[in-house]
Each structure stands twice: as structure tokens, then as C-alpha cells.
Amino acid sequence: YNLRFESAPNARELEDMERAMNHLTKALSDQESLRKRFTSDVAHELRTPLSAVASYLEAMTEGLWEATPQRLQSCHEEIKRLGILVADLERLAKIEDGNLQLAKTTTDLYEIVQTAVHNLEPKAMEKELSLSIEGTSVSVEADRERIIQVVMNLLSNAIQYTPPQGHIRAKVWNDGQNGMIRVEDDGIGIPENELPFIFERFYRTDKSRNRKTGGTGIGLTIAKSIVEAHGGKIEVTSAVGAGSSFTVALPEKY
Ligand code: ADP
């Protein structure tokens, strides 16, 4: 478009413009390199399970390996993992599209947490984990389904990363400006140097171990996007061997 100056541009205006242009160029190239990194991360995540299945199947078709139910079962597990990964990627794409449509209504966070806890109770029971809620009704303007998704993600992680007989507690309160939700566990915890990365897509602590447990490392990325789309914040504190605590703040009105 046309840039017009009231008078001959002076040095300062030109400098300002140059700075603005440089800033824009940098922002665009950051965006581009993020996109490239994302593509190569996806390729990497897909390659591992794909090559595992391919080599199993190859060995079985060539008769090097007998197609035992157990081997077929492991192929099936890898395929299921791929399915979960693709479904997570689809959800992430939808949310990071920038135009995440929130269906906001006046909702009670306590009721949301109750619903999420209720849904995950069977999973917690299987591991003999106690799962409790404390707090009071707190009403906020939020997309109920999406916030349930966030809380379910935090609770599923707590269940997954807490050894049997552990304790998981959910709390709901109002800090004066925000509706607050906290999910606490006394599980394995997260090393301090890894804390800054856990909200990044595909990040799992101790990658090799967690690839087996089935996580895709996308759950917290989605949770963070949803919370931020509400104008809120998600934070974590954790200590190895002691447990983790995730806190979500959602403004009462946004
Ligand atoms: P995943 O699907 O692998 O659980 P997330 O994005 O939900 O992916 O979590 C990222 C990583 O953060 C996990 O792989 C795990 O290493 C770590 N993490 C998340 N929640 C907890 C928790 N409650 N206790 C210990 N580690 C956790």
C-alpha cells in the first residue's frame, strides 16, 4: 500500500519504518521455521511406529517369524498408537487454527470437575488411586466441553504418572478474579529442567519410557491452547518423586 509522509521523511521516521519492517520479516520467518519444525516433528513421530509395524509384518510374511497372536497384537497396538496420534493431531490442528470457536455459557467449574472426575473414576480405580474433589461452585463464562477436555487431560496424566495407591486431588476455588482449578498428584513428578517444555507439542519426559506408555505428548499443548483461548493461564509445579500440581486460572468473564 501507499505510505505517505506529511513532509519529506526525516531520518527518524525512516528508522522507525526500517525497524518495523525488520520486525515483520523476523516474525514471518519465525512463523515459517515453526511450521517447518512442526512438519519434521510429525514425520518423526509417525516414522517410529510405522517402521516397527512394517518390520514385524515383513518378518512374518517372509516366514522369518511365525505370526503368533502376540506378534499380531503388537502390530495392532502400534497401529492403535498411530490412530491416537492422528486423532490428537487433528484436534490440535483445529484448535491451533487460530479461529477456535468457543461456545461460551455461564458454567460452574465445580460441576465441570465433577463430570471429569466421574468419567475417569474407573481408570483411577483400576490403579487403586484415590481421586477426590474439594471446593465450591465457581461460575465462569466458558466453553463447558472444552474445559472438561482440559480437566480430563490433567486427570488422565495424573492417573498415568502416579503409581498404584497414590492420591489425586482436584480443587476448585475463586481467587477474587478467576475461577481456579488445580489437579494435584503424588506421583513420579517432573524434573525441574524439563518443566519449561512439557506444554510443547510431542514433548514427553524420558521419551523412550513414555513412548511405551502410549502418550503422544500433545495433550498438554491442547490444554494450554484451550485455556489461553479463554484468556486464562495454566501453570505447573512439580518435584521428582513427590508429585505434580497443575493450576488453571480462568477469568470469570472474558
Ligand atoms: P502425554 O500424552 O505424553 O501424556 P502430555 O502433553 O499430556 O502428553 O504431557 C507431556 C508430558 O508431561 C508427559 O509425557 C509426561 O512426561 C509429563 N507429565 C504430564 N503430566 C504429568 C504428571 N501429572 N506427572 C508426571 N509427569 C507428567
Tab-separated table of C-alpha atoms and ligand atoms in Angstrom:
chain	number	residue	atom	x	y	z
A	1	TYR	CA	0.000	0.000	0.000
A	2	ASN	CA	0.958	3.635	-0.196
A	3	LEU	CA	2.993	5.054	2.613
A	4	ARG	CA	2.638	8.790	2.633
A	5	PHE	CA	4.558	11.251	4.697
A	6	GLU	CA	3.197	14.686	5.559
A	7	SER	CA	6.544	16.181	4.658
A	8	ALA	CA	9.818	14.781	3.442
A	9	PRO	CA	10.517	11.817	5.696
A	10	ASN	CA	13.123	12.527	8.258
A	11	ALA	CA	15.779	10.118	9.433
A	12	ARG	CA	13.828	9.081	12.500
A	13	GLU	CA	10.718	8.147	10.551
A	14	LEU	CA	12.810	6.116	8.152
A	15	GLU	CA	14.494	4.376	11.050
A	16	ASP	CA	11.135	3.573	12.622
A	17	MET	CA	9.943	2.149	9.370
A	18	GLU	CA	13.054	0.099	8.929
A	19	ARG	CA	12.650	-1.288	12.422
A	20	ALA	CA	9.023	-2.171	11.741
A	21	MET	CA	9.971	-3.912	8.502
A	22	ASN	CA	12.727	-5.897	10.198
A	23	HIS	CA	10.363	-6.907	12.928
A	24	LEU	CA	7.803	-8.093	10.411
A	25	THR	CA	10.389	-10.048	8.434
A	26	LYS	CA	11.619	-11.730	11.591
A	27	ALA	CA	8.079	-12.589	12.736
A	28	LEU	CA	7.323	-14.133	9.351
A	29	SER	CA	10.481	-16.187	9.259
A	30	ASP	CA	9.921	-17.390	12.862
A	31	GLN	CA	6.484	-18.499	11.790
A	32	GLU	CA	7.944	-20.283	8.808
A	33	SER	CA	10.594	-22.096	10.820
A	34	LEU	CA	7.999	-23.140	13.413
A	35	ARG	CA	5.913	-24.603	10.619
A	36	LYS	CA	8.881	-26.483	9.190
A	37	ARG	CA	9.833	-27.825	12.597
A	38	PHE	CA	6.269	-28.968	13.162
A	39	THR	CA	6.249	-30.894	9.885
A	40	SER	CA	9.508	-32.618	10.676
A	41	ASP	CA	8.305	-33.426	14.222
A	42	VAL	CA	5.164	-35.033	12.806
A	43	ALA	CA	7.213	-37.046	10.334
A	44	HIS	CA	9.445	-38.233	13.137
A	45	GLU	CA	6.512	-39.207	15.355
A	46	LEU	CA	4.901	-41.186	12.550
A	47	ARG	CA	8.061	-42.906	11.393
A	48	THR	CA	8.804	-44.821	14.578
A	49	PRO	CA	5.550	-46.790	14.919
A	50	LEU	CA	5.282	-47.181	11.146
A	51	SER	CA	8.699	-48.747	10.791
A	52	ALA	CA	8.041	-51.042	13.743
A	53	VAL	CA	4.845	-52.370	12.151
A	54	ALA	CA	6.476	-52.612	8.738
A	55	SER	CA	9.377	-54.697	10.011
A	56	TYR	CA	7.122	-57.030	12.034
A	57	LEU	CA	4.853	-57.615	9.078
A	58	GLU	CA	7.766	-58.100	6.749
A	59	ALA	CA	9.358	-60.723	9.003
A	60	MET	CA	6.045	-62.539	9.259
A	61	THR	CA	5.242	-62.513	5.538
A	62	GLU	CA	8.737	-63.738	4.737
A	63	GLY	CA	8.273	-66.580	7.160
A	64	LEU	CA	11.171	-65.461	9.383
A	65	TRP	CA	8.712	-65.013	12.194
A	66	GLU	CA	5.675	-67.068	12.948
A	67	ALA	CA	2.561	-64.903	13.017
A	68	THR	CA	1.680	-65.588	16.619
A	69	PRO	CA	-1.322	-63.840	18.179
A	70	GLN	CA	1.105	-62.000	20.403
A	71	ARG	CA	3.071	-60.551	17.485
A	72	LEU	CA	-0.092	-59.613	15.666
A	73	GLN	CA	-1.243	-57.985	18.863
A	74	SER	CA	1.860	-55.794	18.987
A	75	CYS	CA	1.260	-54.713	15.412
A	76	HIS	CA	-2.259	-53.848	16.374
A	77	GLU	CA	-1.031	-51.769	19.336
A	78	GLU	CA	1.327	-49.784	17.152
A	79	ILE	CA	-1.479	-49.159	14.673
A	80	LYS	CA	-3.731	-48.001	17.509
A	81	ARG	CA	-0.991	-45.657	18.685
A	82	LEU	CA	-0.830	-44.193	15.197
A	83	GLY	CA	-4.596	-43.739	15.257
A	84	ILE	CA	-4.416	-41.876	18.570
A	85	LEU	CA	-1.600	-39.715	17.279
A	86	VAL	CA	-3.525	-38.778	14.141
A	87	ALA	CA	-6.670	-38.013	16.167
A	88	ASP	CA	-4.631	-35.814	18.531
A	89	LEU	CA	-3.054	-34.033	15.573
A	90	GLU	CA	-6.487	-33.354	14.140
A	91	ARG	CA	-7.676	-31.875	17.414
A	92	LEU	CA	-4.521	-29.800	17.694
A	93	ALA	CA	-4.907	-28.519	14.133
A	94	LYS	CA	-8.490	-27.499	14.817
A	95	ILE	CA	-7.550	-25.674	17.981
A	96	GLU	CA	-4.427	-24.003	16.671
A	97	ASP	CA	-6.238	-22.862	13.572
A	98	GLY	CA	-6.493	-19.523	15.321
A	99	ASN	CA	-10.240	-19.465	14.997
A	100	LEU	CA	-11.101	-21.828	17.768
A	101	GLN	CA	-14.809	-21.208	18.211
A	102	LEU	CA	-15.673	-21.221	21.867
A	103	ALA	CA	-19.283	-21.970	22.737
A	104	LYS	CA	-19.291	-19.966	25.942
A	105	THR	CA	-22.024	-20.142	28.506
A	106	THR	CA	-22.174	-19.435	32.206
A	107	THR	CA	-20.799	-22.631	33.666
A	108	ASP	CA	-19.904	-23.974	37.068
A	109	LEU	CA	-16.297	-25.135	37.312
A	110	TYR	CA	-17.067	-27.409	40.241
A	111	GLU	CA	-19.657	-29.224	38.152
A	112	ILE	CA	-17.158	-29.499	35.271
A	113	VAL	CA	-14.531	-31.030	37.536
A	114	GLN	CA	-17.123	-33.424	38.982
A	115	THR	CA	-18.023	-34.590	35.487
A	116	ALA	CA	-14.379	-35.140	34.544
A	117	VAL	CA	-13.659	-36.970	37.809
A	118	HIS	CA	-16.724	-39.117	37.296
A	119	ASN	CA	-15.596	-40.066	33.783
A	120	LEU	CA	-12.159	-41.111	34.978
A	121	GLU	CA	-13.095	-42.862	38.199
A	122	PRO	CA	-12.951	-46.361	36.630
A	123	LYS	CA	-9.421	-45.718	35.376
A	124	ALA	CA	-8.309	-44.482	38.778
A	125	MET	CA	-9.906	-47.486	40.484
A	126	GLU	CA	-8.059	-49.905	38.229
A	127	LYS	CA	-4.813	-48.453	39.571
A	128	GLU	CA	-6.134	-48.231	43.126
A	129	LEU	CA	-5.678	-44.483	43.144
A	130	SER	CA	-7.797	-42.262	45.319
A	131	LEU	CA	-9.469	-39.448	43.435
A	132	SER	CA	-11.132	-36.636	45.380
A	133	ILE	CA	-12.625	-33.201	44.770
A	134	GLU	CA	-12.813	-30.288	47.133
A	135	GLY	CA	-14.058	-26.735	46.771
A	136	THR	CA	-17.207	-24.840	45.970
A	137	SER	CA	-19.254	-23.759	42.988
A	138	VAL	CA	-17.495	-21.119	40.900
A	139	SER	CA	-19.224	-19.722	37.888
A	140	VAL	CA	-17.299	-18.510	34.817
A	141	GLU	CA	-18.006	-17.784	31.169
A	142	ALA	CA	-16.514	-20.784	29.428
A	143	ASP	CA	-16.894	-23.451	26.801
A	144	ARG	CA	-18.010	-26.316	29.009
A	145	GLU	CA	-16.981	-29.173	26.710
A	146	ARG	CA	-13.509	-27.751	26.118
A	147	ILE	CA	-12.849	-27.149	29.788
A	148	ILE	CA	-13.979	-30.698	30.569
A	149	GLN	CA	-11.421	-31.791	27.971
A	150	VAL	CA	-8.700	-29.796	29.770
A	151	VAL	CA	-9.555	-31.244	33.187
A	152	MET	CA	-9.825	-34.775	31.765
A	153	ASN	CA	-6.379	-34.356	30.271
A	154	LEU	CA	-4.870	-33.216	33.584
A	155	LEU	CA	-6.598	-36.028	35.464
A	156	SER	CA	-5.580	-38.677	32.884
A	157	ASN	CA	-1.971	-37.545	33.182
A	158	ALA	CA	-2.187	-37.646	36.981
A	159	ILE	CA	-3.578	-41.192	36.749
A	160	GLN	CA	-0.956	-42.240	34.245
A	161	TYR	CA	2.030	-40.813	36.099
A	162	THR	CA	1.070	-41.826	39.636
A	163	PRO	CA	1.976	-45.298	40.877
A	164	PRO	CA	-0.742	-47.520	42.374
A	165	GLN	CA	-2.165	-46.482	45.751
A	166	GLY	CA	-1.329	-42.855	45.085
A	167	HIS	CA	-3.581	-39.864	45.606
A	168	ILE	CA	-5.074	-37.404	43.152
A	169	ARG	CA	-6.908	-34.325	44.320
A	170	ALA	CA	-8.867	-31.789	42.326
A	171	LYS	CA	-9.693	-28.392	43.834
A	172	VAL	CA	-11.956	-25.603	42.676
A	173	TRP	CA	-11.981	-22.103	44.099
A	174	ASN	CA	-12.246	-18.428	43.246
A	175	ASP	CA	-9.202	-16.197	43.745
A	176	GLY	CA	-11.190	-12.985	43.500
A	177	GLN	CA	-10.801	-12.533	39.726
A	178	ASN	CA	-10.503	-16.014	38.333
A	179	GLY	CA	-12.128	-19.362	38.615
A	180	MET	CA	-9.326	-21.696	39.671
A	181	ILE	CA	-8.881	-25.421	39.133
A	182	ARG	CA	-5.995	-27.441	40.495
A	183	VAL	CA	-5.142	-31.078	39.843
A	184	GLU	CA	-2.540	-32.479	42.223
A	185	ASP	CA	-0.940	-35.890	42.393
A	186	ASP	CA	1.744	-37.563	44.492
A	187	GLY	CA	3.180	-39.407	41.515
A	188	ILE	CA	6.544	-39.572	39.776
A	189	GLY	CA	6.882	-35.808	39.258
A	190	ILE	CA	8.681	-33.940	36.504
A	191	PRO	CA	12.364	-32.958	36.578
A	192	GLU	CA	12.792	-29.212	37.000
A	193	ASN	CA	14.837	-28.827	33.805
A	194	GLU	CA	12.009	-30.420	31.789
A	195	LEU	CA	9.197	-28.302	33.234
A	196	PRO	CA	9.582	-25.483	30.688
A	197	PHE	CA	8.929	-27.909	27.830
A	198	ILE	CA	6.010	-30.062	28.881
A	199	PHE	CA	3.435	-27.822	27.184
A	200	GLU	CA	5.268	-28.136	23.866
A	201	ARG	CA	3.817	-30.469	21.306
A	202	PHE	CA	5.231	-34.003	21.297
A	203	TYR	CA	7.225	-33.355	24.444
A	204	ARG	CA	7.383	-36.274	26.852
A	205	THR	CA	9.802	-36.570	29.699
A	206	ASP	CA	12.065	-39.574	29.373
A	207	LYS	CA	10.970	-40.242	25.807
A	208	SER	CA	11.765	-43.924	25.468
A	209	ARG	CA	9.805	-44.915	28.555
A	210	ASN	CA	6.788	-42.853	27.681
A	211	ARG	CA	6.545	-43.972	24.090
A	212	LYS	CA	5.598	-47.353	25.542
A	213	THR	CA	3.031	-45.950	27.955
A	214	GLY	CA	1.250	-44.552	24.944
A	215	GLY	CA	1.340	-40.787	25.420
A	216	THR	CA	1.626	-38.608	22.343
A	217	GLY	CA	2.863	-35.515	24.148
A	218	ILE	CA	0.067	-33.423	22.635
A	219	GLY	CA	-2.450	-33.386	25.493
A	220	LEU	CA	-0.939	-30.500	27.424
A	221	THR	CA	-0.370	-28.496	24.236
A	222	ILE	CA	-4.095	-28.723	23.513
A	223	ALA	CA	-4.990	-27.957	27.134
A	224	LYS	CA	-2.848	-24.821	27.078
A	225	SER	CA	-4.350	-23.605	23.784
A	226	ILE	CA	-7.868	-24.043	25.147
A	227	VAL	CA	-7.107	-22.248	28.412
A	228	GLU	CA	-5.400	-19.381	26.589
A	229	ALA	CA	-8.297	-19.065	24.149
A	230	HIS	CA	-10.385	-18.316	27.263
A	231	GLY	CA	-7.922	-15.600	28.297
A	232	GLY	CA	-6.694	-17.885	31.072
A	233	LYS	CA	-3.443	-19.401	32.231
A	234	ILE	CA	-2.120	-22.851	33.043
A	235	GLU	CA	0.841	-23.420	35.340
A	236	VAL	CA	2.713	-26.347	36.791
A	237	THR	CA	4.854	-27.042	39.816
A	238	SER	CA	6.440	-30.413	40.341
A	239	ALA	CA	9.143	-32.310	42.177
A	240	VAL	CA	10.582	-35.667	41.153
A	241	GLY	CA	9.284	-38.408	43.418
A	242	ALA	CA	6.917	-36.055	45.244
A	243	GLY	CA	4.285	-35.244	42.623
A	244	SER	CA	2.913	-32.585	40.325
A	245	SER	CA	0.371	-29.828	40.577
A	246	PHE	CA	-1.316	-28.184	37.581
A	247	THR	CA	-3.262	-24.978	38.135
A	248	VAL	CA	-5.684	-23.435	35.668
A	249	ALA	CA	-6.952	-19.864	36.058
A	250	LEU	CA	-9.984	-18.821	34.029
A	251	PRO	CA	-11.192	-15.228	34.167
A	252	GLU	CA	-14.779	-15.029	35.421
A	253	LYS	CA	-15.728	-13.041	32.339
A	254	TYR	CA	-13.716	-12.772	29.145
B	1	ADP	P1	1.187	-37.372	27.071
B	1	ADP	O1	0.121	-37.723	26.087
B	1	ADP	O2	2.527	-37.944	26.733
B	1	ADP	O3	0.795	-37.577	28.498
B	1	ADP	P2	1.020	-34.522	27.613
B	1	ADP	O4	1.196	-33.365	26.688
B	1	ADP	O5	-0.302	-34.657	28.291
B	1	ADP	O6	1.383	-35.817	26.801
B	1	ADP	O7	2.158	-34.454	28.716
B	1	ADP	C1	3.509	-34.205	28.319
B	1	ADP	C2	4.494	-34.896	29.249
B	1	ADP	O8	4.492	-34.244	30.530
B	1	ADP	C3	4.145	-36.349	29.554
B	1	ADP	O9	4.659	-37.222	28.571
B	1	ADP	C4	4.832	-36.553	30.894
B	1	ADP	O10	6.203	-36.845	30.679
B	1	ADP	C5	4.720	-35.195	31.564
B	1	ADP	N1	3.578	-35.116	32.527
B	1	ADP	C6	2.367	-34.576	32.312
B	1	ADP	N2	1.576	-34.652	33.410
B	1	ADP	C7	2.310	-35.271	34.345
B	1	ADP	C8	2.072	-35.644	35.723
B	1	ADP	N3	0.902	-35.404	36.334
B	1	ADP	N4	3.078	-36.266	36.394
B	1	ADP	C9	4.273	-36.511	35.791
B	1	ADP	N5	4.565	-36.184	34.509
B	1	ADP	C10	3.612	-35.567	33.788
